[in-house]
Coordinates of N, CA and C in Angstrom, one line a residue:
X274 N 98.1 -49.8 -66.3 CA 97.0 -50.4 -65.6 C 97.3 -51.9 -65.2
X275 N 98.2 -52.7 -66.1 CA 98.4 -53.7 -65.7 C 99.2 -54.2 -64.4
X276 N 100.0 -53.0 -63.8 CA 101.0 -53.2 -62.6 C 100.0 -52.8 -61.6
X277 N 98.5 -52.0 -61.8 CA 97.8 -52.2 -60.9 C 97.4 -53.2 -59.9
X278 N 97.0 -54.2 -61.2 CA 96.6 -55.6 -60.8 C 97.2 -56.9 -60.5
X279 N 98.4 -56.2 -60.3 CA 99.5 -57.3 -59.9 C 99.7 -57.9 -59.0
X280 N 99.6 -59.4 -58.7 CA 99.4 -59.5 -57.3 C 100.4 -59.2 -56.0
X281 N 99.8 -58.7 -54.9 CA 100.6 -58.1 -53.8 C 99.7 -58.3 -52.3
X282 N 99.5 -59.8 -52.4 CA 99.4 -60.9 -51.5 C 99.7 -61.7 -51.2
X283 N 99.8 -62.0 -50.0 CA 100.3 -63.5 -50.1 C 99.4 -64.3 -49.4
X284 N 99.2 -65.9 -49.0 CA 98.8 -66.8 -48.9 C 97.6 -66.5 -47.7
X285 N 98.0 -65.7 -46.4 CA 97.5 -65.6 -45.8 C 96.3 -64.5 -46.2
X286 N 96.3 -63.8 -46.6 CA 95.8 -62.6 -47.0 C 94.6 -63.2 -47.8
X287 N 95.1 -63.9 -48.8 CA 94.2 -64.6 -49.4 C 93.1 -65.4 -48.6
X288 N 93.3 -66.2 -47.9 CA 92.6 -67.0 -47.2 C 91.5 -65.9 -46.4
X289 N 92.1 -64.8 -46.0 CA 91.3 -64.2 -45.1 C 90.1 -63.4 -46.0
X290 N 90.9 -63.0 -47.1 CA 90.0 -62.3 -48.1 C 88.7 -63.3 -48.4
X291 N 88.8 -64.6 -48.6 CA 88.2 -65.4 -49.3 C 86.8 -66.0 -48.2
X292 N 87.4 -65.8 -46.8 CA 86.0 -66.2 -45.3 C 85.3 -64.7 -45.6
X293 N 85.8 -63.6 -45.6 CA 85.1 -62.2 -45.3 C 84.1 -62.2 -46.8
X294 N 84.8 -63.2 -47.9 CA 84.1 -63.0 -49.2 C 82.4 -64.2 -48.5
X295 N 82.7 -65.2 -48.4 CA 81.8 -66.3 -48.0 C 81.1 -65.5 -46.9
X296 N 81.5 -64.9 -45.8 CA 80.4 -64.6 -44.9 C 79.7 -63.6 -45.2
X297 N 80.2 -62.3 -46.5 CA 79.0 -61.4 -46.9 C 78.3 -61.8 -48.0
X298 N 78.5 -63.6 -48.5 CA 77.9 -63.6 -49.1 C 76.5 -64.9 -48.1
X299 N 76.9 -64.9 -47.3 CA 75.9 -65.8 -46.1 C 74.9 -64.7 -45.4
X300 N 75.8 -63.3 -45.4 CA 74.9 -62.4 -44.8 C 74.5 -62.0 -45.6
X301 N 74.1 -61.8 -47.4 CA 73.3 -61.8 -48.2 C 72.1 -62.6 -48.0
X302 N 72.0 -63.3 -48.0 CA 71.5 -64.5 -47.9 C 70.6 -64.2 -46.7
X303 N 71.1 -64.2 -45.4 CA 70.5 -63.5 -44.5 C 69.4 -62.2 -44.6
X304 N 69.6 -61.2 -45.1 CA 69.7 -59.7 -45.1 C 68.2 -60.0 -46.2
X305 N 68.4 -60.9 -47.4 CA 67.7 -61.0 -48.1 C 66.2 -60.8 -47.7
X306 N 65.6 -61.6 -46.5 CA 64.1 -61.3 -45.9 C 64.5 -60.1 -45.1
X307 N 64.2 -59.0 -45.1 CA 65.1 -57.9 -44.9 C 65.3 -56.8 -45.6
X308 N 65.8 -56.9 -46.6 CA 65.4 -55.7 -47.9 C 66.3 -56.4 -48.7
X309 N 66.1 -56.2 -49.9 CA 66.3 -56.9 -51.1 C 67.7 -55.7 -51.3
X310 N 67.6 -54.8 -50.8 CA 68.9 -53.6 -51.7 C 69.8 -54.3 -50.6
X311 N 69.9 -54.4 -49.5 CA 71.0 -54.8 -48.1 C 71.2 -55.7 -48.7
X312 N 70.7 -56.8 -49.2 CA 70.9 -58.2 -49.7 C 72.2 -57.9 -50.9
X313 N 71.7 -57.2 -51.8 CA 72.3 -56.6 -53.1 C 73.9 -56.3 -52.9
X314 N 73.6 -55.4 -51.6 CA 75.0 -54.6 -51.4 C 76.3 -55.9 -50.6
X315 N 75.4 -57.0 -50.0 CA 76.3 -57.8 -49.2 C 76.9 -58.3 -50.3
X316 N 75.7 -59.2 -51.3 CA 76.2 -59.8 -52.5 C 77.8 -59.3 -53.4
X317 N 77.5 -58.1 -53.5 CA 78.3 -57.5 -53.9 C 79.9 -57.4 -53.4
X318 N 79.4 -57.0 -52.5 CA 80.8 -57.0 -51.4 C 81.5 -58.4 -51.7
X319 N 80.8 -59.4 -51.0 CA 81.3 -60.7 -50.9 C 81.6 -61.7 -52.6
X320 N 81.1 -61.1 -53.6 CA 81.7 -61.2 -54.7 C 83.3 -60.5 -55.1
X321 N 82.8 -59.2 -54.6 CA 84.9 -58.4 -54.8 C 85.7 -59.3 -54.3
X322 N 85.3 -59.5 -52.7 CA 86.3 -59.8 -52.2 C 87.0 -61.3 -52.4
X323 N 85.8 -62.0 -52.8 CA 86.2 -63.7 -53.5 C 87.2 -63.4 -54.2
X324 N 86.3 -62.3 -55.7 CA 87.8 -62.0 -56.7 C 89.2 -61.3 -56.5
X325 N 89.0 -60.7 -55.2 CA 90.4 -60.2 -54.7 C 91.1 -61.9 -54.2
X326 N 90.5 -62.4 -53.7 CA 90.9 -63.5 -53.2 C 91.5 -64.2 -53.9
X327 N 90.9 -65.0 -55.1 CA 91.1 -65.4 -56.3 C 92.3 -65.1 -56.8
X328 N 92.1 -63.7 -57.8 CA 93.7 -63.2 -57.7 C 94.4 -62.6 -57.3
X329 N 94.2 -62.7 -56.0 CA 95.9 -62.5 -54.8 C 96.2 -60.9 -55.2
X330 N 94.9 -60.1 -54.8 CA 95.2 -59.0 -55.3 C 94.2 -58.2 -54.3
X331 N 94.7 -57.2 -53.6 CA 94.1 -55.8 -52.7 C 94.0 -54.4 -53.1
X332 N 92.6 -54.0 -53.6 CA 92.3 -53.1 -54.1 C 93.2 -51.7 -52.7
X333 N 93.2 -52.1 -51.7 CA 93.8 -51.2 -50.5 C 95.0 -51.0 -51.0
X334 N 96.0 -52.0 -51.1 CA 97.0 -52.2 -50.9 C 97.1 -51.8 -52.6
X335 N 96.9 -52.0 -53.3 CA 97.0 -51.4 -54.8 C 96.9 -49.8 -55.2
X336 N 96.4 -49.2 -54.3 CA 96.2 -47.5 -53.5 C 97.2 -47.2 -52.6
X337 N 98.0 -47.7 -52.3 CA 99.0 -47.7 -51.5 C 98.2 -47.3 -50.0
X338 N 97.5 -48.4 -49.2 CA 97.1 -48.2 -47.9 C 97.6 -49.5 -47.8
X339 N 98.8 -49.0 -46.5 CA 99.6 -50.2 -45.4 C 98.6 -51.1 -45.2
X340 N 98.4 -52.5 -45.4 CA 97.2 -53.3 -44.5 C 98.3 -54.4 -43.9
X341 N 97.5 -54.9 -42.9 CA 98.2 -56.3 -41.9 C 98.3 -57.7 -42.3
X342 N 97.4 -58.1 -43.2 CA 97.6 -59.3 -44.1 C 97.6 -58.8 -46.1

């Protein structure tokens, strides 16, 4: 389990992971007057992907799917 989590990003990847993390959590935010579950699910989202961000790590790419950053 541990060579799952190993990181297999690099700098760029990161950075991109970490705006897609901030804008689902802005469109939480958004979504919120709106339904409270849509709110939920943004929040969500834009939490993973902070933590992918964080540590330099892609659940895709850790499943072995080719990605571009």
């Amino acid at each position: 389990m541990n060579k799952f989590f190993q990181r297999n990003i690099d700098k760029t990847g990161r950075l991109i992971r970490a705006g897609i993390g901030v804008a689902f959590l802005v469109g939480a935010v958004a979504a919120y007057r709106l339904h409270w579950l849509a709110s939920f699910g943004f929040a969500v989202g834009g939490l993973f992907c902070l933590f992918e961000a964080t540590r330099g790590w892609c659940v895709a790419r850790a499943c072995g799917i080719k990605t571009r950053w």
